[in-house]
mmCIF file of C-alpha atoms in Angstrom:
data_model
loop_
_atom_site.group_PDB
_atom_site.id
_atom_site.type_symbol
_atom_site.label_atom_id
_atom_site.label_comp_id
_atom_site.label_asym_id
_atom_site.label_seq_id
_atom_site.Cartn_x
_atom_site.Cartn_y
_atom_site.Cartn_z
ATOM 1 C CA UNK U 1 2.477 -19.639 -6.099
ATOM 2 C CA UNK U 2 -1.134 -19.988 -5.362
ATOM 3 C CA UNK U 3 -2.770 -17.480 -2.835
ATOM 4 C CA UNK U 4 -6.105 -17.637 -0.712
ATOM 5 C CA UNK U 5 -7.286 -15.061 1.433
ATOM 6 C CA UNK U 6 -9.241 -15.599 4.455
ATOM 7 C CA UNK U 7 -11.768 -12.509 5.236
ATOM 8 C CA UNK U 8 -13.559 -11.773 8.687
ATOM 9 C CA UNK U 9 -14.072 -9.607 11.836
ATOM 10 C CA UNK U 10 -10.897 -9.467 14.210
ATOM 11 C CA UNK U 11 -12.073 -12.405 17.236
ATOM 12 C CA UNK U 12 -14.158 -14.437 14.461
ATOM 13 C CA UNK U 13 -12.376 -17.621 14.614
ATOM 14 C CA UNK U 14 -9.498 -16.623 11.475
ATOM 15 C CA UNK U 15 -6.664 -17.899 13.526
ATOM 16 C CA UNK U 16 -8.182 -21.216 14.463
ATOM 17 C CA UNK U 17 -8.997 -21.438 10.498
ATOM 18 C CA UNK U 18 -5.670 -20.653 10.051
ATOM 19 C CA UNK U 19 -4.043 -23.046 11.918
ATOM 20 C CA UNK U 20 -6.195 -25.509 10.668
ATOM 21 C CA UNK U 21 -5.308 -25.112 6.830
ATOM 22 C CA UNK U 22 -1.733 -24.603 7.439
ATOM 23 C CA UNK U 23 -1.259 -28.020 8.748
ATOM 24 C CA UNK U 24 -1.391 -29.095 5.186
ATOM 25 C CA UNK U 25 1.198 -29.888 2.867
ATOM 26 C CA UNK U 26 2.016 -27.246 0.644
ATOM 27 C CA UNK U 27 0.515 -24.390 2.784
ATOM 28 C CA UNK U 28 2.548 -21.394 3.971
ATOM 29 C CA UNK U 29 0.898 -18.512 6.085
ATOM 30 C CA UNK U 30 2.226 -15.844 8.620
ATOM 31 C CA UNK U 31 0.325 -14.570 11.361
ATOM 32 C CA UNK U 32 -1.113 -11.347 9.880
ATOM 33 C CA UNK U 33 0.833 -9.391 6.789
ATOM 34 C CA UNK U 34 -1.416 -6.265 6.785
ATOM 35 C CA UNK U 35 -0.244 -5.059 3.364
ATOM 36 C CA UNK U 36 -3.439 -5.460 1.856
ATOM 37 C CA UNK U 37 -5.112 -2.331 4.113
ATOM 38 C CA UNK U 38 -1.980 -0.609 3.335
ATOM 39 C CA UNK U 39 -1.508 -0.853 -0.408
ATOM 40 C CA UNK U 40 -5.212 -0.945 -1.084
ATOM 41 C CA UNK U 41 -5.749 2.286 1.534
ATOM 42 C CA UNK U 42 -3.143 4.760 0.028
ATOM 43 C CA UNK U 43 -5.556 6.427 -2.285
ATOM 44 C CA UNK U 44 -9.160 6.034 -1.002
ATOM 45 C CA UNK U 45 -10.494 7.004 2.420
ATOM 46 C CA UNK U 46 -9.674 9.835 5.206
ATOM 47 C CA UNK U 47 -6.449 10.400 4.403
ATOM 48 C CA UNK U 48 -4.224 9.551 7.274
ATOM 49 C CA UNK U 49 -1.908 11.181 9.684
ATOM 50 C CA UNK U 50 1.962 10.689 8.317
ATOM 51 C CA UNK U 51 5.251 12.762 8.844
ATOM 52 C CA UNK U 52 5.402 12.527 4.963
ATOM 53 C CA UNK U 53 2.356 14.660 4.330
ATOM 54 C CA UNK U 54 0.191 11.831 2.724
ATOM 55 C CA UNK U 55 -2.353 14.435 1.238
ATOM 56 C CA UNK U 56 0.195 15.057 -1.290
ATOM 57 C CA UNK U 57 1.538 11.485 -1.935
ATOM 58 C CA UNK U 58 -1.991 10.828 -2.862
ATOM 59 C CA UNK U 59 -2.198 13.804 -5.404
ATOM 60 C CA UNK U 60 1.107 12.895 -6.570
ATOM 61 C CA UNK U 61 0.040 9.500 -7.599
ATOM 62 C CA UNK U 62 -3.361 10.083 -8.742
ATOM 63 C CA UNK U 63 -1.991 12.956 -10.669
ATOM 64 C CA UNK U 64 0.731 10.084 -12.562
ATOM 65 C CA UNK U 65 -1.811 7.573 -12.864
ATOM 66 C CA UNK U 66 -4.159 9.846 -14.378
ATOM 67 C CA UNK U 67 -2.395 10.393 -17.405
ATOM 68 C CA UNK U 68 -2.842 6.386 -18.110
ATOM 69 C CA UNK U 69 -5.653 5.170 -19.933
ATOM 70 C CA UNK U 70 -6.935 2.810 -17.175
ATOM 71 C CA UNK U 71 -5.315 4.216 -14.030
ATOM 72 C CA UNK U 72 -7.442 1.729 -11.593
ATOM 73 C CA UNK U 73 -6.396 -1.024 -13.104
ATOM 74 C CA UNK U 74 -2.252 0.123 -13.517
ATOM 75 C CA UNK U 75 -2.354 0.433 -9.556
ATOM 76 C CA UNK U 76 -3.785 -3.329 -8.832
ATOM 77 C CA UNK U 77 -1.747 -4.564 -11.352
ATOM 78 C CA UNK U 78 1.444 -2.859 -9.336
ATOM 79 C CA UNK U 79 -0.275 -3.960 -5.825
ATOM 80 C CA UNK U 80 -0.697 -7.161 -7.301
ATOM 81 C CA UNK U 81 3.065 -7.511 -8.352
ATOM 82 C CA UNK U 82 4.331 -6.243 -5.174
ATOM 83 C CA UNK U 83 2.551 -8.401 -3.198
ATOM 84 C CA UNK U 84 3.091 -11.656 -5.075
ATOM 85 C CA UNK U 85 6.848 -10.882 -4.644
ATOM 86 C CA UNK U 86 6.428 -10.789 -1.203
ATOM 87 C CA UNK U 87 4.127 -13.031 -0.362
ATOM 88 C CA UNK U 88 6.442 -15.500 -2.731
ATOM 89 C CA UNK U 89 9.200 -14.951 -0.069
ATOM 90 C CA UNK U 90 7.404 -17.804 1.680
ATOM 91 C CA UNK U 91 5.767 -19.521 -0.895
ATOM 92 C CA UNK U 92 7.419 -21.637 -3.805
ATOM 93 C CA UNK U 93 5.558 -22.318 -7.107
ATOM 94 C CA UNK U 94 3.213 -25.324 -6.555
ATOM 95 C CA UNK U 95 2.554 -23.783 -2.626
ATOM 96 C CA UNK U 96 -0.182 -22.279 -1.809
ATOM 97 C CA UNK U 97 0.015 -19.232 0.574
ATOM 98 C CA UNK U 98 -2.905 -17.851 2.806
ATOM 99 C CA UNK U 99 -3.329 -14.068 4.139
ATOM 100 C CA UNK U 100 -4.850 -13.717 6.793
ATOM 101 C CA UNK U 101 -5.697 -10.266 8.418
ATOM 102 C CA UNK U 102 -9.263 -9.114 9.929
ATOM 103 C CA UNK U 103 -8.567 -5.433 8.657
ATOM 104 C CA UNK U 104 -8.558 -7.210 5.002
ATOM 105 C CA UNK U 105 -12.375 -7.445 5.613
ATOM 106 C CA UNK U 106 -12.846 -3.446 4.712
ATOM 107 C CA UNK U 107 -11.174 -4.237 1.579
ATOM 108 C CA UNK U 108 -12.412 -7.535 0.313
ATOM 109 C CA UNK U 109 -13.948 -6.670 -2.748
ATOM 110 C CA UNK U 110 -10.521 -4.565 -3.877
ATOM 111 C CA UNK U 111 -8.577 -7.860 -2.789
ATOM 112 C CA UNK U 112 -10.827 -10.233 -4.887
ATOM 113 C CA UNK U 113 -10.555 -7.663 -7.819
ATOM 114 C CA UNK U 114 -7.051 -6.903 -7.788
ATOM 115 C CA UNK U 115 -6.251 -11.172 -7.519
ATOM 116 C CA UNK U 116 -8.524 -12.909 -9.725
ATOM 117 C CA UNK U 117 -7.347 -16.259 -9.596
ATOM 118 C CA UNK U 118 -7.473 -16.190 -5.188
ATOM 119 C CA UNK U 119 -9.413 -18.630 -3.523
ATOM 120 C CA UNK U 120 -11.472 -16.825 -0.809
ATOM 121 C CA UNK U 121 -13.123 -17.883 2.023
ATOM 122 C CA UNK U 122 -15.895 -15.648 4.111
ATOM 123 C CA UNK U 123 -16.267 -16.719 7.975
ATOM 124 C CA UNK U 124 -18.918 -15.292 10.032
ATOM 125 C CA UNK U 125 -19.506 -15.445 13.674
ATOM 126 C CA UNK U 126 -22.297 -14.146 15.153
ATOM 127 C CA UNK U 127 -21.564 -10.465 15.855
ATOM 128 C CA UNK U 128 -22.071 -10.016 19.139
ATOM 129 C CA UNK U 129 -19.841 -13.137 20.194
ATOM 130 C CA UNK U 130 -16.908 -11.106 17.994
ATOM 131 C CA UNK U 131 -17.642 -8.031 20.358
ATOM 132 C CA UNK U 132 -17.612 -9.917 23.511
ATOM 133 C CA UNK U 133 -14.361 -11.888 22.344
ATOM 134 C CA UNK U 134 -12.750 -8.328 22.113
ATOM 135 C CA UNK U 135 -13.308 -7.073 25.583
ATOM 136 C CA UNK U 136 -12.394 -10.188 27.090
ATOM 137 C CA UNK U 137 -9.438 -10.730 24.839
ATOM 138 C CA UNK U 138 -8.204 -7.505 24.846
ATOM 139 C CA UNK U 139 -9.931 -5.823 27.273
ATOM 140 C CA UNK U 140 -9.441 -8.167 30.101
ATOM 141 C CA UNK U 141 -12.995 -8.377 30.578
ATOM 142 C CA UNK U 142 -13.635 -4.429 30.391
ATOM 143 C CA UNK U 143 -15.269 -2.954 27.474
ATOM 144 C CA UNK U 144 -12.858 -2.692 24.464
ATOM 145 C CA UNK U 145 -14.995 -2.296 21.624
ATOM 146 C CA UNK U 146 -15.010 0.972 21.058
ATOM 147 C CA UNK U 147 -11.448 0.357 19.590
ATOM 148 C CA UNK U 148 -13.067 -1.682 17.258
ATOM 149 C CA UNK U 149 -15.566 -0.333 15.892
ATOM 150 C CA UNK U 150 -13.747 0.370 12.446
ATOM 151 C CA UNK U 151 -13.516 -3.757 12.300
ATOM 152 C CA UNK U 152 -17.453 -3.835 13.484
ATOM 153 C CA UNK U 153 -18.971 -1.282 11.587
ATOM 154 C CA UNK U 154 -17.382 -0.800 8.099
ATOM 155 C CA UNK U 155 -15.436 -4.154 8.449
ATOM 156 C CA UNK U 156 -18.787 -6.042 8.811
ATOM 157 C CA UNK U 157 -21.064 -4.130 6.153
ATOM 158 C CA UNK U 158 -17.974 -4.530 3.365
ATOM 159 C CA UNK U 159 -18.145 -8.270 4.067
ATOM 160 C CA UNK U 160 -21.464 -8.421 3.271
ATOM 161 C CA UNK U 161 -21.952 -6.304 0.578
ATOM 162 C CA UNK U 162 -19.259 -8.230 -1.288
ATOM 163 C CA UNK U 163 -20.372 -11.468 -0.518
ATOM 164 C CA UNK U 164 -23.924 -10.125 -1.788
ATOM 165 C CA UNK U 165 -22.117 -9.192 -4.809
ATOM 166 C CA UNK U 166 -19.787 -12.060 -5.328
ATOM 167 C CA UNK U 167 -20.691 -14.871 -3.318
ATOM 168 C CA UNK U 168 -21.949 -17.081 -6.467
ATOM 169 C CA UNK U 169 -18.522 -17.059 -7.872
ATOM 170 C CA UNK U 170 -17.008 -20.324 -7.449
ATOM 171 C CA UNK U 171 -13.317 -18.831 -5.576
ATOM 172 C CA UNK U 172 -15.739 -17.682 -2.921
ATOM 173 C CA UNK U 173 -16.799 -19.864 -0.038
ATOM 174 C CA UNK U 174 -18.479 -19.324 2.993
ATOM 175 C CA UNK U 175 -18.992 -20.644 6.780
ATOM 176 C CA UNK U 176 -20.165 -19.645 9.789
ATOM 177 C CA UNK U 177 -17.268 -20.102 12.884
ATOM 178 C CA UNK U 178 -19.911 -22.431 15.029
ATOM 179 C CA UNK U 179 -20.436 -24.510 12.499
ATOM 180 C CA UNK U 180 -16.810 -25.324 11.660
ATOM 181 C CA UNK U 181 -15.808 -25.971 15.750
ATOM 182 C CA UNK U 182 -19.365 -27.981 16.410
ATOM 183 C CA UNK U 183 -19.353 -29.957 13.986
ATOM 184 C CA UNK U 184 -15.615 -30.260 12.630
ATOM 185 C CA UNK U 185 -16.248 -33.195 10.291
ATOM 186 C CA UNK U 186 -18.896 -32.087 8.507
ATOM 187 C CA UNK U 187 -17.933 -28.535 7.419
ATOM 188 C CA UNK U 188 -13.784 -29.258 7.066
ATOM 189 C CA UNK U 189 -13.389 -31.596 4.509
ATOM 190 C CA UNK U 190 -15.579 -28.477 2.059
ATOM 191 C CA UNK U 191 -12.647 -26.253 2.874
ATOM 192 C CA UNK U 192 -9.913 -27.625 2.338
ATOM 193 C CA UNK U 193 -11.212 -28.821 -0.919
ATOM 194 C CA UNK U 194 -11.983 -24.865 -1.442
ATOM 195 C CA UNK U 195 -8.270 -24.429 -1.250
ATOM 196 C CA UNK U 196 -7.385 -27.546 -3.396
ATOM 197 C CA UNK U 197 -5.642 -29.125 0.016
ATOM 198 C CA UNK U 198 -6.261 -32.910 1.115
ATOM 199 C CA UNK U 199 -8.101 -32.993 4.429
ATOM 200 C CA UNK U 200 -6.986 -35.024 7.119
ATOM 201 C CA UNK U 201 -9.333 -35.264 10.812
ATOM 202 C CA UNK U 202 -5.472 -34.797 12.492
ATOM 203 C CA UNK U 203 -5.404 -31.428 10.874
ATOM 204 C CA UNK U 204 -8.694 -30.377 12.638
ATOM 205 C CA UNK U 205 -8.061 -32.417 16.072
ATOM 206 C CA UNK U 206 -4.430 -30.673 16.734
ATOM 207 C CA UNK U 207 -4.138 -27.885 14.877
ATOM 208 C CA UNK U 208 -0.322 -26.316 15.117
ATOM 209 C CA UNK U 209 0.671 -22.905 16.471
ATOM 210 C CA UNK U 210 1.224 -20.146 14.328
ATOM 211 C CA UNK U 211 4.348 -17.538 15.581
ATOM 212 C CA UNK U 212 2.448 -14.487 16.063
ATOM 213 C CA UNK U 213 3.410 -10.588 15.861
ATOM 214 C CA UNK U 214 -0.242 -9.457 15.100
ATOM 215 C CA UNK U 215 -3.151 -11.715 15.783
ATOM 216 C CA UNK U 216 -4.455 -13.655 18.294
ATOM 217 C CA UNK U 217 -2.208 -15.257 21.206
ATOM 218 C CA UNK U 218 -5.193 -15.677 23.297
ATOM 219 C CA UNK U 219 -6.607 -18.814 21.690
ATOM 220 C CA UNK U 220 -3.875 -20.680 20.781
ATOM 221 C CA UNK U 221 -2.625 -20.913 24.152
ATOM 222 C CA UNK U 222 -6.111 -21.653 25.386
ATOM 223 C CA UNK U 223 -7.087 -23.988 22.843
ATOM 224 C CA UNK U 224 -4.565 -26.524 21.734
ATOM 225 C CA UNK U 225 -7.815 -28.612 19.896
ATOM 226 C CA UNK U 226 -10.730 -27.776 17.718
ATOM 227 C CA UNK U 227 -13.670 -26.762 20.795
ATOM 228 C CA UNK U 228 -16.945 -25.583 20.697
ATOM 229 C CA UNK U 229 -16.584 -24.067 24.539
ATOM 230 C CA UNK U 230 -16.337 -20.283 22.942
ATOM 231 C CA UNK U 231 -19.561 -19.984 20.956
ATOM 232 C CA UNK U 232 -22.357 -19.574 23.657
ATOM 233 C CA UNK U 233 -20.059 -17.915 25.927
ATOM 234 C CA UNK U 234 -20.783 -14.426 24.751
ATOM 235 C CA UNK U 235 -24.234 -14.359 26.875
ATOM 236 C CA UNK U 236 -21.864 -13.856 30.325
ATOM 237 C CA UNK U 237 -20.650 -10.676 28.674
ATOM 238 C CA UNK U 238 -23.504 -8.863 28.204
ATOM 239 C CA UNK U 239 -24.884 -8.272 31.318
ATOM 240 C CA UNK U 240 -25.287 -4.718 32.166
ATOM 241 C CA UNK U 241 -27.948 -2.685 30.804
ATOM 242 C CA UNK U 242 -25.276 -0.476 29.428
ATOM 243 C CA UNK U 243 -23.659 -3.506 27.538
ATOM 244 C CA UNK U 244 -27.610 -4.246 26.096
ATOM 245 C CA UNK U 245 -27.796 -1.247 25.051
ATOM 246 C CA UNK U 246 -25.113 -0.902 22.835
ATOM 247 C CA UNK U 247 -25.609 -4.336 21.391
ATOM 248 C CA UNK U 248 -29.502 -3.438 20.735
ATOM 249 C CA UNK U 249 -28.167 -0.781 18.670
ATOM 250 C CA UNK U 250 -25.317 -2.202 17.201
ATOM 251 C CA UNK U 251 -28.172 -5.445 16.064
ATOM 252 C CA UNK U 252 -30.879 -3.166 14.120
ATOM 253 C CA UNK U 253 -27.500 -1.107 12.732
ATOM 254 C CA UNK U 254 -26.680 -4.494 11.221
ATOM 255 C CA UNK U 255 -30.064 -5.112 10.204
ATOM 256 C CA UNK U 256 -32.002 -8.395 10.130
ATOM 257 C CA UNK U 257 -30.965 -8.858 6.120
ATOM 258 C CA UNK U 258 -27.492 -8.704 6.728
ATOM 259 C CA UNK U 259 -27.787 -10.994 9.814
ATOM 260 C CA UNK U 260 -29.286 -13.809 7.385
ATOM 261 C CA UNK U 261 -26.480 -13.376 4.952
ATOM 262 C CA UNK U 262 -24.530 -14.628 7.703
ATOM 263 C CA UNK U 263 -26.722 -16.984 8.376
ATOM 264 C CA UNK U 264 -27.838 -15.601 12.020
ATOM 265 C CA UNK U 265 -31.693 -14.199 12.604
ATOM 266 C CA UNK U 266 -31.892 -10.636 14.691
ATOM 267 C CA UNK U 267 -34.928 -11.880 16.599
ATOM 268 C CA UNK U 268 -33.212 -14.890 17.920
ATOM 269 C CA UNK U 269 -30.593 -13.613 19.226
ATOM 270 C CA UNK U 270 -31.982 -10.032 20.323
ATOM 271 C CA UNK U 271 -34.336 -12.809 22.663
ATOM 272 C CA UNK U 272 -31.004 -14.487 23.996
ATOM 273 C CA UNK U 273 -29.696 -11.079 24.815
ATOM 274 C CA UNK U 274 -32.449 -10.081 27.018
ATOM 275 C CA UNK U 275 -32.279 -13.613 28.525
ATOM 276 C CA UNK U 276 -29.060 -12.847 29.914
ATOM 277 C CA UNK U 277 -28.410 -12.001 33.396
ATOM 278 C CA UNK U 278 -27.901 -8.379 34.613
ATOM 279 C CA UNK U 279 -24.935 -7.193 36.953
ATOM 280 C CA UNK U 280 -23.133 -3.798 37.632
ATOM 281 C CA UNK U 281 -19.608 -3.172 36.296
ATOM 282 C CA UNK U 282 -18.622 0.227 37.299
ATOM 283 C CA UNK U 283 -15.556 -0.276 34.616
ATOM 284 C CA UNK U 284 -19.070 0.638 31.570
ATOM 285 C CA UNK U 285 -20.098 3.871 33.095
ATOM 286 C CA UNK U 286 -16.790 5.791 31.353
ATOM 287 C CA UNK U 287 -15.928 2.904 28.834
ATOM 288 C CA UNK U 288 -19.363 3.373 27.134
ATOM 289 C CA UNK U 289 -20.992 6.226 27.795
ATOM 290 C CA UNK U 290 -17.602 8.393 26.718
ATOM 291 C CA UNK U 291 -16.714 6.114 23.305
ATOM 292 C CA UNK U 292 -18.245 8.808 21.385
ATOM 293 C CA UNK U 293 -15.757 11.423 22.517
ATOM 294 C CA UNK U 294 -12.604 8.652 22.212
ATOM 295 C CA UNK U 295 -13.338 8.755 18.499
ATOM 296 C CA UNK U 296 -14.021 12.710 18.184
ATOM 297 C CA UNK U 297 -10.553 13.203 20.253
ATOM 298 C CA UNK U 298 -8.451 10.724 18.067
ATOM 299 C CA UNK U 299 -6.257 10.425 20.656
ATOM 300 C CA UNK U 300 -3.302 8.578 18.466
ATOM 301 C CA UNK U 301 -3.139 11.570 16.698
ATOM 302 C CA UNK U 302 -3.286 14.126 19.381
ATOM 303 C CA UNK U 303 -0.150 11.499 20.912
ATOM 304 C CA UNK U 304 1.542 12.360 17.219
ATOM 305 C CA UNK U 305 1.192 16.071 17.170
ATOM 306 C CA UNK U 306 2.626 16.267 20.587
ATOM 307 C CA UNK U 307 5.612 13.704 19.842
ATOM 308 C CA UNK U 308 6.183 15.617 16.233
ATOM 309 C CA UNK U 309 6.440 18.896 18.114
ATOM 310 C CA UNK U 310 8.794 17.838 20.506
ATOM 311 C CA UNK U 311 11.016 16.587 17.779
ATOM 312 C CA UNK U 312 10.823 19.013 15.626
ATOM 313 C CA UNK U 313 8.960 17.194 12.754
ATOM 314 C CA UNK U 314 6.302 19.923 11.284
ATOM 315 C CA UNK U 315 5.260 18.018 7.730
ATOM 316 C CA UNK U 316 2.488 15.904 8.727
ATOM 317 C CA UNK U 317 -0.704 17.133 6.598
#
């Protein structure tokens, strides 16, 4: 089995990608795995909230894989067997099999590591289309990113770091999402041959529909064909001073070096932002101005301390 890895933001075009390559012989995919963040995020980071105390699985295991001359490189092997056996539950020898999941993005250079033979392929879309794609996606039109901002923050500065730091290695490729839908003939044919596939314009013109439990729904029942209607769209959804704002800031966070790594300039499109039209949407006022309180609260795990009380569950660390 062959793997390949496709790393970007959540609402960056990955699906559409997805379907694309899968419509070749010998690919096999599923909608989103998420293993990666969760074999890769057992022993690094905040540790989370879990009924089975995960502050001591984590000193359990560090505490085994201490005693081993490289312990790093005993766990990747181990993530790198376990997922291989899973992902070759859909995959035969010869096949090639493609993971796809946005939260992958915060983890890309442990993924690239841990699989060194992976073809990998980076694709950007300018940032603030991704953010506007999420509130009307998942927010109906009503500001959503706050629920994102893991994706948009760490997400987007791991991609780019890692593609700084790996990005001349020939198993890494990358392409901007408005380049791929506006000009589909062009920028396909490099892909597939990225992935060792044999391109066909069918493929690209009809892509087929991936069964989804994670991922997004959204687009494949909007967009049955390869369209560039989604890539100047994000204009319409900034249009409150409140939404300019936060996309001002969220720009210079980025910074206008890591903007030209993707291939997008900060001047440009801070000038297309102020172009756009202003309106009032009520839904901002508490949306926006109260996201910094949604993340101090952490209201999923205020939800699990109430729901582990009730039930009598009192080992969550």
């Amino acid at each position: 089995m062959k793997l390949g890895f496709i790393f970007s933001l959540p609402r960056a075009g990955s699906t559409y990608t997805q379907r694309v390559l899968s419509a070749a012989q010998g690919v096999r995919t599923t909608s989103e795995p998420w293993l990666m963040p969760a074999l890769l995020g057992i022993r690094h980071g905040t540790a989370p909230h879990a009924d089975f105390a995960y502050d001591h699985v984590r000193k359990g295991l560090d505490g085994m894989l201490g005693s081993l001359p490289d312990p790093e490189g005993a766990w990747r092997r181990a993530v790198r067997v376990m997922a291989e056996a899973i992902y070759g539950n859909f995959a035969g020898p010869d096949e090639l099999f493609i993971d796809k999941t946005p939260r992958n993005a915060v983890f890309a250079k442990e993924i690239i590591e841990t699989f060194p033979d992976a073809r990998c392929l980076f694709l950007w879309r300018n940032p603030l289309s991704v953010a506007n794609s999420i509130n009307e996606t998942w927010g109906g039109g009503d500001w959503k990113t706050y629920f994102y901002e893991y994706d948009l923050y760490a997400g987007l500065e791991s991609l780019v770091s890692t593609w700084q730091a790996l990005g001349d290695h020939p198993r890494m490729k990358a392409i901007r999402y408005e380049d791929l839908v506006r000009a589909p003939d062009r920028h396909w044919p490099g892909i597939f041959a990225h992935f060792g596939l044999e391109y066909r314009p069918e493929y690209v013109a009809r892509p087929p529909k991936i069964d989804v439990a994670m991922g997004d729904q959204s687009g494949q029942a909007k967009y049955a064909e390869t369209s560039s209607a989604s890539v100047d769209s994000w204009e319409k959804g900034f249009d409150t001073e409140l939404r300019k704002r936060w996309a001002r800031k969220y720009l210079r966070h980025i910074g206008a070096e890591r903007l030209a790594v993707m291939g997008y300039k900060l001047d440009e499109l801070l000038a297309r932002l102020e172009a756009a039209p202003n309106r009032f949407r009520a839904s901002d006022l508490p949306r926006i101005l109260l996201s910094p309180a949604y993340h101090r609260l952490d209201t999923y795990v205020l939800r699990d301390n109430w729901l582990s009380r009730h039930s009598r569950r009192f080992s969550r660390r």
